[in-house]
Coordinates of C-alpha atoms in Angstrom, one line a residue:
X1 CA 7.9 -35.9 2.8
X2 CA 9.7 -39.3 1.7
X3 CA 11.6 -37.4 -1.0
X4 CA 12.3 -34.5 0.7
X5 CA 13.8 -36.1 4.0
X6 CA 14.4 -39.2 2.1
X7 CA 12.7 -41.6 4.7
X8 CA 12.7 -45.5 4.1
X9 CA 9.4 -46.9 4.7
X10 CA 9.0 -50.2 5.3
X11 CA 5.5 -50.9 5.0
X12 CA 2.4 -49.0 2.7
X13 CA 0.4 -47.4 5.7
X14 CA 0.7 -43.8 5.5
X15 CA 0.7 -43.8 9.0
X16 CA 4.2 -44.7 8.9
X17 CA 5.6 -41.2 8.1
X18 CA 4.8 -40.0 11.3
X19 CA 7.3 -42.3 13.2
X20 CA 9.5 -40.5 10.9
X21 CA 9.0 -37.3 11.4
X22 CA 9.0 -37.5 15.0
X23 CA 12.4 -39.5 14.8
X24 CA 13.7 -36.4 13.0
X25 CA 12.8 -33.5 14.6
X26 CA 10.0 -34.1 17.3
X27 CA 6.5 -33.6 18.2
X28 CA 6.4 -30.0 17.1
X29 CA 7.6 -30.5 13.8
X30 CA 5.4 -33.7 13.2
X31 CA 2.2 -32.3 13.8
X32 CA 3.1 -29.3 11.9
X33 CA 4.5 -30.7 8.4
X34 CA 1.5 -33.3 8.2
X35 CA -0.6 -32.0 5.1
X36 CA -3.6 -33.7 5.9
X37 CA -6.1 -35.1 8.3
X38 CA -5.6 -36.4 11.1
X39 CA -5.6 -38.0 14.8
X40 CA -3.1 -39.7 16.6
X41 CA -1.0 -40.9 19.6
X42 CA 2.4 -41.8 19.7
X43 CA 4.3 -43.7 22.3
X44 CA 8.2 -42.9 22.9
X45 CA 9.2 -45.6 25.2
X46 CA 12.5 -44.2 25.0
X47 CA 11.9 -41.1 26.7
X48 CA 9.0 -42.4 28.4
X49 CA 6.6 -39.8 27.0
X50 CA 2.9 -39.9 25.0
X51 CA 1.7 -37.6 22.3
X52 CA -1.5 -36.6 21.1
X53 CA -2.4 -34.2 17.8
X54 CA -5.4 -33.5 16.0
X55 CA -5.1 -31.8 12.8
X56 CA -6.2 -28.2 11.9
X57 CA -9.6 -28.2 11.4
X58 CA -10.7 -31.6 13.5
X59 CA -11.7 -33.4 10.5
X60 CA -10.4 -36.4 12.3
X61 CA -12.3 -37.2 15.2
X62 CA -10.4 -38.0 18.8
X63 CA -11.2 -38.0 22.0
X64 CA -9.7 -38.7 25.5
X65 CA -10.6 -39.3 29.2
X66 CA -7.7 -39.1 31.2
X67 CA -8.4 -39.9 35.5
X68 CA -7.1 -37.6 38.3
X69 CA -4.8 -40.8 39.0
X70 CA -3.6 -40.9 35.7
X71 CA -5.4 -43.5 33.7
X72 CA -5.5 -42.3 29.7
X73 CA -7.7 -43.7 27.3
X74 CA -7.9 -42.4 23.8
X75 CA -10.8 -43.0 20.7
X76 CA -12.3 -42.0 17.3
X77 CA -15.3 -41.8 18.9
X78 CA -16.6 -41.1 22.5
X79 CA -18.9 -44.2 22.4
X80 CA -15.4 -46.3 23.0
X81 CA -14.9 -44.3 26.2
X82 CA -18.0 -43.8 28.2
X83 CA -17.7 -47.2 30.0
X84 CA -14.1 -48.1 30.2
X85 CA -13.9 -49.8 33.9
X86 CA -11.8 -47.8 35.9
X87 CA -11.2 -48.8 39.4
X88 CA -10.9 -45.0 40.5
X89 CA -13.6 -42.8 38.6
X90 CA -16.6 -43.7 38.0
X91 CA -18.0 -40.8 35.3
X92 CA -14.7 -39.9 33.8
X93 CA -15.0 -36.5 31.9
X94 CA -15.1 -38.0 27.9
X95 CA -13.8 -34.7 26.2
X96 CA -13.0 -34.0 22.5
X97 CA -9.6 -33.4 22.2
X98 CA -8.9 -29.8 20.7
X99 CA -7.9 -29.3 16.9
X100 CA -4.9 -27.9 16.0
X101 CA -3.2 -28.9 18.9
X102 CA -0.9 -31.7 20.7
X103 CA -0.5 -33.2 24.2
X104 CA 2.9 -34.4 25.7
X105 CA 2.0 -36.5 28.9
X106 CA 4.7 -38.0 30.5
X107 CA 4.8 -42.0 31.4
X108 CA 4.8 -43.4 34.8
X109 CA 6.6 -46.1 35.5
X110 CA 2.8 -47.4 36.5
X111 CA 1.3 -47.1 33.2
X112 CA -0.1 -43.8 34.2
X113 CA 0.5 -40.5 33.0
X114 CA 0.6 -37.1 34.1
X115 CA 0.0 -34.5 31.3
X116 CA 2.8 -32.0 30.6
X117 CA 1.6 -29.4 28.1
X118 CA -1.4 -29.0 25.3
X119 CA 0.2 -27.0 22.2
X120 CA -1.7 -25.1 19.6
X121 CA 0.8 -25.9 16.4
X122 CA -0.9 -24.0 13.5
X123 CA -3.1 -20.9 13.2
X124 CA -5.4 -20.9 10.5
X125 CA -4.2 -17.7 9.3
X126 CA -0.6 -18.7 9.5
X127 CA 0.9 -20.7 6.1
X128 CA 1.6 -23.9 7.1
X129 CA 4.9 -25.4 7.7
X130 CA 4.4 -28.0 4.9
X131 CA 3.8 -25.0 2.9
X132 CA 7.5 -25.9 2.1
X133 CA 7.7 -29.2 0.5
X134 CA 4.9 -28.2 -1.6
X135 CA 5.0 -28.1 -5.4
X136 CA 3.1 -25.4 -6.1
X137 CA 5.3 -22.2 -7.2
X138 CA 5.6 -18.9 -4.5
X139 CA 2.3 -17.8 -5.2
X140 CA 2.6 -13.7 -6.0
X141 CA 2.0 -12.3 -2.3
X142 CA 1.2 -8.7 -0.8
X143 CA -1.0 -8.3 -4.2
X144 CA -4.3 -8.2 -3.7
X145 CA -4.9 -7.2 -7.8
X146 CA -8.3 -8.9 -8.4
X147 CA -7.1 -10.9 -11.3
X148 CA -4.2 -12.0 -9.0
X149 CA -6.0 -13.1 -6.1
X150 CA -8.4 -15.1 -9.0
X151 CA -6.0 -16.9 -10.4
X152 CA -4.1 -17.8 -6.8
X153 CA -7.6 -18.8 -5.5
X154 CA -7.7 -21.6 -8.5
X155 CA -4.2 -22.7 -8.4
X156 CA -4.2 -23.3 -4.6
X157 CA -8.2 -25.0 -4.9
X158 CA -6.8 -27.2 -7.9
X159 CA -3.7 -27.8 -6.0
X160 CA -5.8 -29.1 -2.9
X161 CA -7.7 -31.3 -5.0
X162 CA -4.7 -32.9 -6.6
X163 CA -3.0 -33.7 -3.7
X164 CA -5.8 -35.4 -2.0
X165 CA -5.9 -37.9 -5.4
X166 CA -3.4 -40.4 -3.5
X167 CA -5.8 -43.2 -2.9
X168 CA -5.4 -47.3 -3.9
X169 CA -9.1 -47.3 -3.3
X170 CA -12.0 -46.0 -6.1
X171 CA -12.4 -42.7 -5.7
X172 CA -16.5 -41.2 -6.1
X173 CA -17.6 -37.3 -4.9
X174 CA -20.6 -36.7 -3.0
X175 CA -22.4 -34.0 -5.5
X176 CA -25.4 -32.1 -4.0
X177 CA -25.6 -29.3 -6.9
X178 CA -24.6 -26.7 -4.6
X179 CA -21.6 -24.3 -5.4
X180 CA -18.9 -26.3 -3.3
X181 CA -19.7 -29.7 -4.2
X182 CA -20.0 -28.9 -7.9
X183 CA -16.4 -27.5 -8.0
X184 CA -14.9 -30.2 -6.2
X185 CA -16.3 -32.9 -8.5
X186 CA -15.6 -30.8 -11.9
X187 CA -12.0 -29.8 -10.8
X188 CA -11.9 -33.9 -9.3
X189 CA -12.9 -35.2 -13.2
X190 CA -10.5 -32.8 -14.7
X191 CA -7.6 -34.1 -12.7
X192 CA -8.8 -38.1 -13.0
X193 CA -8.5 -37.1 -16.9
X194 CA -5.0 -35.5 -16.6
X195 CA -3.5 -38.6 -15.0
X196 CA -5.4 -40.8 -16.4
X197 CA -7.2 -42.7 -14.0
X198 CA -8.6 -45.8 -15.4
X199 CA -12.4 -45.6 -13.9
X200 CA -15.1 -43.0 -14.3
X201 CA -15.8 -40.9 -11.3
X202 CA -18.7 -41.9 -9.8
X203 CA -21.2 -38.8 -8.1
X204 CA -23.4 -39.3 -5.8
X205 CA -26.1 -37.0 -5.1
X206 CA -29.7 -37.5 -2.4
X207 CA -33.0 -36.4 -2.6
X208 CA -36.5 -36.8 -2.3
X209 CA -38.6 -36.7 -5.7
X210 CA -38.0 -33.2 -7.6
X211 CA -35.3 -31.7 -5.0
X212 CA -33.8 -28.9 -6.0
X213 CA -30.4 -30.5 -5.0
X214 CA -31.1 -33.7 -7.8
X215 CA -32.0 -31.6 -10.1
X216 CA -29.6 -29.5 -10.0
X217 CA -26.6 -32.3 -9.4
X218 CA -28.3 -34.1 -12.3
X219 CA -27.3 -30.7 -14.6
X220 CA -23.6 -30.6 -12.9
X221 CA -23.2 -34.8 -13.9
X222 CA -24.1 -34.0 -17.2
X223 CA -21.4 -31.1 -17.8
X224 CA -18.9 -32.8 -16.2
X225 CA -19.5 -36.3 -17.4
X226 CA -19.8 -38.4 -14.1
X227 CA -21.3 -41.7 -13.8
X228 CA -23.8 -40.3 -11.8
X229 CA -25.9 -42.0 -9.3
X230 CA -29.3 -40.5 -7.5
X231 CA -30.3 -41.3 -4.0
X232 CA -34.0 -41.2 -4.1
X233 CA -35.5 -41.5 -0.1
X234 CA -38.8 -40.8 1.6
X235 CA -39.9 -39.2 4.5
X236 CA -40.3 -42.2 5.9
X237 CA -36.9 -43.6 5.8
X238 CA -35.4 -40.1 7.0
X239 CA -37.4 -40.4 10.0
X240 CA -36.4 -44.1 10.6
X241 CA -32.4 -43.5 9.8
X242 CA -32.4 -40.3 12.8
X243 CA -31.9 -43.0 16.0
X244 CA -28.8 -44.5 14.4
X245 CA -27.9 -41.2 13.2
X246 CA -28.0 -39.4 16.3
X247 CA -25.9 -42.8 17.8
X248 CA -23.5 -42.1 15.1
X249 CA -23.3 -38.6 15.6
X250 CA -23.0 -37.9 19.5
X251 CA -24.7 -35.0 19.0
X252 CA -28.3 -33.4 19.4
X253 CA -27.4 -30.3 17.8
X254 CA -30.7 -29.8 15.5
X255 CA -29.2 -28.6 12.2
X256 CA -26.8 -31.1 12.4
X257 CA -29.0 -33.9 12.7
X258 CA -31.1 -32.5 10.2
X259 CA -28.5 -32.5 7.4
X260 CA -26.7 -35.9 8.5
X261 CA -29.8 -37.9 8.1
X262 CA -29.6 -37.6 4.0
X263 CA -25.2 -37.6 4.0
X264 CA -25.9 -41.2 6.3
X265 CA -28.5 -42.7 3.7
X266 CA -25.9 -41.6 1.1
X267 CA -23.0 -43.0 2.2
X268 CA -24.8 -46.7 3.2
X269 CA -25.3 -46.4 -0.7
X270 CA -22.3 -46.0 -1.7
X271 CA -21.1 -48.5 0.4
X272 CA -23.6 -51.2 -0.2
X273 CA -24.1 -50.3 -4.0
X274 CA -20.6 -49.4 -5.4
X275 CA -17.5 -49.9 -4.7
X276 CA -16.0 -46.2 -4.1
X277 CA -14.3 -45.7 -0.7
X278 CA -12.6 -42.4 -0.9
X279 CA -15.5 -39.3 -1.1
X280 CA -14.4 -36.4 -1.8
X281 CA -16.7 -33.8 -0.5
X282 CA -17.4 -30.0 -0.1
X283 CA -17.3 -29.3 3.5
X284 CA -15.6 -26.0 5.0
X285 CA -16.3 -24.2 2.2
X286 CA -19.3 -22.4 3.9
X287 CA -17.0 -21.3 6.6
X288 CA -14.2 -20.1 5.3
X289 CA -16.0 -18.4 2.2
X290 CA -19.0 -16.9 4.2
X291 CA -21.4 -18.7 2.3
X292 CA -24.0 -18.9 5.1
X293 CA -26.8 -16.9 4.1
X294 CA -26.9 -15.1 7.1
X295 CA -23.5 -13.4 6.2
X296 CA -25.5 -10.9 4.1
X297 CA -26.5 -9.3 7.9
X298 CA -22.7 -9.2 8.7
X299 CA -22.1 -5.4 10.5
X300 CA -19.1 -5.0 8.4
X301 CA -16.5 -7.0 6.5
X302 CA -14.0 -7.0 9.7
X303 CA -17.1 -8.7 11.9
X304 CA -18.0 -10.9 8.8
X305 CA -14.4 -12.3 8.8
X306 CA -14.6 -12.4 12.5
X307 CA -17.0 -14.9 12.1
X308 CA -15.7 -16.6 9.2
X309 CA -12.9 -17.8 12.0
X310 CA -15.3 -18.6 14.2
X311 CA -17.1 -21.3 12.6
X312 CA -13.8 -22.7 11.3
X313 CA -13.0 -23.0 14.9
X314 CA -16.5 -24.6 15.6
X315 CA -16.3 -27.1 12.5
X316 CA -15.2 -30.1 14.5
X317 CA -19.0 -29.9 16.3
X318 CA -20.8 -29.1 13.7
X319 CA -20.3 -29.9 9.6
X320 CA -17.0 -31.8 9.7
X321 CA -18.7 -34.1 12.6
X322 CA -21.7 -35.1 10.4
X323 CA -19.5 -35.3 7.3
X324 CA -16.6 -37.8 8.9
X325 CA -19.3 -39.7 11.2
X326 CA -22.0 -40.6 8.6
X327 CA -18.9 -41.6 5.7
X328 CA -16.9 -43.4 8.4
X329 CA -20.2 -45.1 9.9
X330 CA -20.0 -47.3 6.6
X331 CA -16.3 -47.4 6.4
X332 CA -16.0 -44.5 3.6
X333 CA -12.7 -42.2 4.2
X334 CA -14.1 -38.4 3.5
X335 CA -11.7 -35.9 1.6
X336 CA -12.4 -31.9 2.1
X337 CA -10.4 -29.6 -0.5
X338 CA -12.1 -26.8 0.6
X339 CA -9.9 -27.3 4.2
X340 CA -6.4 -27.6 2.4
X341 CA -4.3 -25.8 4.8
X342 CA -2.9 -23.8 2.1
X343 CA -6.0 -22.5 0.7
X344 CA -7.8 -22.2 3.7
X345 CA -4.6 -19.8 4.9
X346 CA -4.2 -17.8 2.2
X347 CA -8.1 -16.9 1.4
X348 CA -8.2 -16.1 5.0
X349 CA -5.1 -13.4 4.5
X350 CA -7.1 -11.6 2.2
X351 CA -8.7 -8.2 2.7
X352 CA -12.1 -8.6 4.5
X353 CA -13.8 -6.5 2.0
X354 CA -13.1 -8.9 -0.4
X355 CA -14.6 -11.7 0.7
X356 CA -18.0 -10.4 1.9
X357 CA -21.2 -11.2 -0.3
X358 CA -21.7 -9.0 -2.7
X359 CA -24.4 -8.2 -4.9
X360 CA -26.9 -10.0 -3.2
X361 CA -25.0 -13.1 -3.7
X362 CA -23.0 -15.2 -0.8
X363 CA -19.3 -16.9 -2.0
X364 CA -19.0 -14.0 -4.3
X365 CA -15.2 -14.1 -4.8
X366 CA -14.8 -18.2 -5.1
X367 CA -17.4 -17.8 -8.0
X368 CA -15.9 -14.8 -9.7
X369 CA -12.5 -17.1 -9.7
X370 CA -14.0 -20.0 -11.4
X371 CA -16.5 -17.8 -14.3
X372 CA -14.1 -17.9 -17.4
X373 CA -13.0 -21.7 -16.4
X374 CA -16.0 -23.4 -18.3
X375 CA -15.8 -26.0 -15.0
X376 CA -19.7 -25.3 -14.3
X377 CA -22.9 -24.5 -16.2
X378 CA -23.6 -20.6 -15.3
X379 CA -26.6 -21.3 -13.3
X380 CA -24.8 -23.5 -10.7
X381 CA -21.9 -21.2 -10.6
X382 CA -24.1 -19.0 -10.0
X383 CA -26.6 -20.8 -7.6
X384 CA -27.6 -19.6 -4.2
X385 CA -27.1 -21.3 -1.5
X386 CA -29.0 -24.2 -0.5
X387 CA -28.6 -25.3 3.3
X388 CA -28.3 -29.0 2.6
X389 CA -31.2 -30.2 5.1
X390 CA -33.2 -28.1 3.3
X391 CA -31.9 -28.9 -0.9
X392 CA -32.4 -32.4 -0.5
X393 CA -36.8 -31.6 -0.1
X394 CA -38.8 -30.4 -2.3
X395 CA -39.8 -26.9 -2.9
X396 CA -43.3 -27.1 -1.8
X397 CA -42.6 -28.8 1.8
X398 CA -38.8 -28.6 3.6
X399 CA -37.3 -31.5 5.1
X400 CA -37.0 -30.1 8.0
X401 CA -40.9 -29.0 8.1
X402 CA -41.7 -33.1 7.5
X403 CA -39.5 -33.6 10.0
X404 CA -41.5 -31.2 12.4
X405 CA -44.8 -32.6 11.6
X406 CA -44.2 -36.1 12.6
X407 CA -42.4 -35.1 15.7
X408 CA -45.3 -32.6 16.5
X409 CA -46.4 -36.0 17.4
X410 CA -44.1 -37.6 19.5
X411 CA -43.5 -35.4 22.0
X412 CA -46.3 -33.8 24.2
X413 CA -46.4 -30.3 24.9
X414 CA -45.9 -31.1 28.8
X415 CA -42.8 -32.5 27.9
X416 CA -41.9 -29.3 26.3
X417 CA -42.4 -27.0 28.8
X418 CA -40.6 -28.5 31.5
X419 CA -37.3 -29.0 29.1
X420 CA -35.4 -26.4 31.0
X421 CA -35.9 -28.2 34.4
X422 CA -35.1 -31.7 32.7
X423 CA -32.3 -31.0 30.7
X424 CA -30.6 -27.5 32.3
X425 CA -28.1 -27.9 29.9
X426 CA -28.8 -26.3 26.5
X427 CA -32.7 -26.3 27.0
X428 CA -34.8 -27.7 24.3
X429 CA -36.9 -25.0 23.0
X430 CA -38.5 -26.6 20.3
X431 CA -40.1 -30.3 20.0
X432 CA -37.4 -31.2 17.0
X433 CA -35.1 -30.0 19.2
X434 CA -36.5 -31.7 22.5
X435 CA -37.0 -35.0 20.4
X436 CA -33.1 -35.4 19.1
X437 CA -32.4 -34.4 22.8
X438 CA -34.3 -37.7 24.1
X439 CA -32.6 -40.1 21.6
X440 CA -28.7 -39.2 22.7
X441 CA -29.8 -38.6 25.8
X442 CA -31.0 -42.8 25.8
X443 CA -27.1 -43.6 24.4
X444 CA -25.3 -40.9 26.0
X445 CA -26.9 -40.2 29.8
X446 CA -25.5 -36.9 30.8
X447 CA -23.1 -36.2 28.3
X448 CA -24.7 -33.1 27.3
X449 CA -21.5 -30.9 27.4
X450 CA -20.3 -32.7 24.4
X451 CA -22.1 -29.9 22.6
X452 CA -21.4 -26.4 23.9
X453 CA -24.4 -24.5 22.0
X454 CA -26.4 -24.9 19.4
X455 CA -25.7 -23.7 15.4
X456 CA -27.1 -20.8 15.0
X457 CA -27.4 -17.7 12.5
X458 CA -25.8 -14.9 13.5
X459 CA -27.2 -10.9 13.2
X460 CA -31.1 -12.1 12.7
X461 CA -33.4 -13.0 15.1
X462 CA -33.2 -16.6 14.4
X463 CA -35.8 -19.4 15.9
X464 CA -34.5 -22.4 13.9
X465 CA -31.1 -22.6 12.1
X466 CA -32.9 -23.5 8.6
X467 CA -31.9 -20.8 6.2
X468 CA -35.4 -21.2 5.0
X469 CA -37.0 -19.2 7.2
X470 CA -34.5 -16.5 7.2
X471 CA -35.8 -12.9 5.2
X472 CA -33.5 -13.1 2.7
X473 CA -33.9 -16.7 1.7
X474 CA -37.7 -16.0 1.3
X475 CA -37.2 -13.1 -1.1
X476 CA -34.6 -15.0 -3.1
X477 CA -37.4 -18.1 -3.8
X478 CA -40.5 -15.9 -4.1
X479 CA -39.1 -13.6 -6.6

């Protein structure tokens, strides 16, 4: 954006180009040519107007109270807002504020504000604005040629990955062993190579003993050449880490809890242990690539790319929540490829029939793309999915199950039945579930609308959201 509008910057904080871009063409266009992640508000004294945008996806937490008499306050996190003293309101509604989107409020002469409009500025669908100042060629469109739609699929997932490489901090990748995480570290190393950064990149992967997810991030390491580190923790220290976790969080949704309690253990490694900052991860890919096992129910391709949108839509509450709260917890600055603007856009413009599981196997297009690149061993190409509360246990006993047993313990059934009369909201049908309840309940007293439903599956009869105990996952490990 500095080249192309030719802005002079007078500091380093990349913060600074939005000053610019407002100063040139306004809140609109700002919002819309960012390539990125982010939150942020903006104050034109000038005109007496304040702005608020979220990017795309909400990767970037934010959220706001704003008073019937006009009293804003704005934070990363909702903890920062619960109990602001304010003369007038005593339980101000803490909200998220909506991705994709921007506020103009205008300013009172007061200090107070009156909002004006909330604007979606990007469709997910749509190609981006910045699409423009990018470097990657016109990309053949209106083919949907298989070999075509390949080779697009790797030069917009390579792009993404370059263009996240900006960083005067180490750079490490979180590496679980699974499809998304694998590609992001092998096409990350490839790229370190090609401009020749001067560290190794260091992989970090978490487990208990044996876990499917080591042992299978332990192969990936080894093929890509990473200075690989393993995470070994117990069930002990699981169960100790979910109060701060939850705190963290701000949420009692069960999955995820479940899956944030190893990506927190992770991250206080990597910041205590190393000295990476920037992690790149693989979150989103699940979403926009249908790579939920449950996808394999979908009525049809249209209603499987139905919900393909709709858990993009959802990501700020669920995955990109746990993956920016646990990194940022220990001052770690997440990067997700797999939610580049451009990619995301254009895989989501392709037919629905061709991005549907296939053969038995979820993600089936993104690993047809990458099979001749040599970027993966076969078998992790080719791995199924692993829901990552679940890859980070051993075979024999899930984490979640460990997790059940102890809680089996803390809360009494009498507690359990009367859930729905203590907590109307989202009842607790499960002790797991009623237990997490408890905890944010203790930090956040009746913020319970933060969450508006639990994750689910979708098309099965679904108890618990673990794709463990869904049919297909059971014939996959027992064969």
């Amino acid at each position: 954006l500095q080249k192309q509008f030719g802005f002079e910057y007078q500091t380093l904080v990349d913060g600074e180009v939005i000053l610019h871009l407002y100063n040139r063409g306004g809140i609109e266009q700002t919002a819309s040519m960012l390539d990125g992640v982010f939150s942020f508000i903006l104050l034109d004294t000038a005109n007496r107007k304040v702005f608020l945008a979220r990017d795309t996806y909400g990767v970037r937490p934010l959220f706001k109270v704003l008073t019937d008499d006009g009293f804003l306050g704005v934070c990363s996190e909702a903890k920062g807002l619960i109990n602001l003293k304010h003369s007038t309101s005593l339980c101000s509604k803490v909200e998220p504020f909506l991705p994709g989107h921007y506020e103009v409020l205008d300013l009172k002469p007061s200090g107070k504000v009156a909002s004006v409009e909330i604007v979606k500025f990007h469709s997910y669908k749509d190609e981006p604005l910045h699409a423009a100042c990018d470097t990657v060629e016109t990309l053949p469109s209106g083919s949907f040629d298989l070999e075509t739609v390949k080779s697009n699929i790797r030069i917009l997932f390579e792009n993404a990955v370059r263009k996240r490489l900006m960083a005067h901090r180490r750079i490490g990748c979180l590496l679980s062993g699974g499809l998304d995480s694998s590609l992001v570290a092998a096409v990350l190393l490839k790229l370190m190579k090609e401009i020749n950064v001067s560290y190794p990149l260091q992989t970090f992967a978490i487990g208990m003993e044996n876990s499917p997810d080591l042992l299978a991030a332990r192969k990936v390491a080894a093929h890509i050449g990473s200075e690989h580190h393993e995470v070994i923790f117990n069930s002990e220290e699981g169960i100790q880490a979910i109060e701060e976790v939850i705190f963290s969080l701000e949420t009692y949704d069960i999955t995820t809890v479940r899956a944030s309690i190893g990506m927190y253990l992770v991250s206080k490694y990597i910041r205590k242990k190393t000295d990476s900052v920037v992690i790149f991860s693989g979150e989103g890919s699940d979403e926009l690539t249908q790579g939920y096992i449950y996808f394999h129910k979908a009525p049809s391709p249209e209603e499987a790319a139905e919900e393909s949108e709709r858990l993009l839509k959802e990501l700020y509450l669920f995955d990109v929540l746990r993956a920016d709260r646990t990194t940022a917890a220990h001052g770690l600055e997440l990067r997700v490829p797999f939610l580049d603007h451009r990619f995301t856009s254009y895989y989501l413009s392709l037919p629905a029939e061709l991005r549907v599981p296939k053969n038995g196997i979820e993600k089936y297009l993104l690993r047809q793309s990458f099979e001749d690149s040599n970027l993966l061993p076969k078998e992790i190409l080719w791995r199924p999915k692993e829901a990552f509360s679940d890859g980070i246990a051993s075979v024999k006993k899930s984490w979640f199950s460990i997790l059940q047993d102890y809680i089996d313990q803390q809360v009494d059934d009498l507690l359990l039945e009367k859930a729905a009369e203590k907590y109307p909201f989202n009842p607790p049908k499960t002790k797991e579930s009623y237990y997490y309840r408890q905890i944010f309940e203790k930090h956040y007293p009746g913020r319970s609308n933060w969450l508006p439903h639990y994750w689910m599956p979708r098309w099965v009869k679904a108890t618990d959201p673990s794709a463990r105990t869904l049919k297909h996952y059971k014939s996959a490990t027992q064969e």
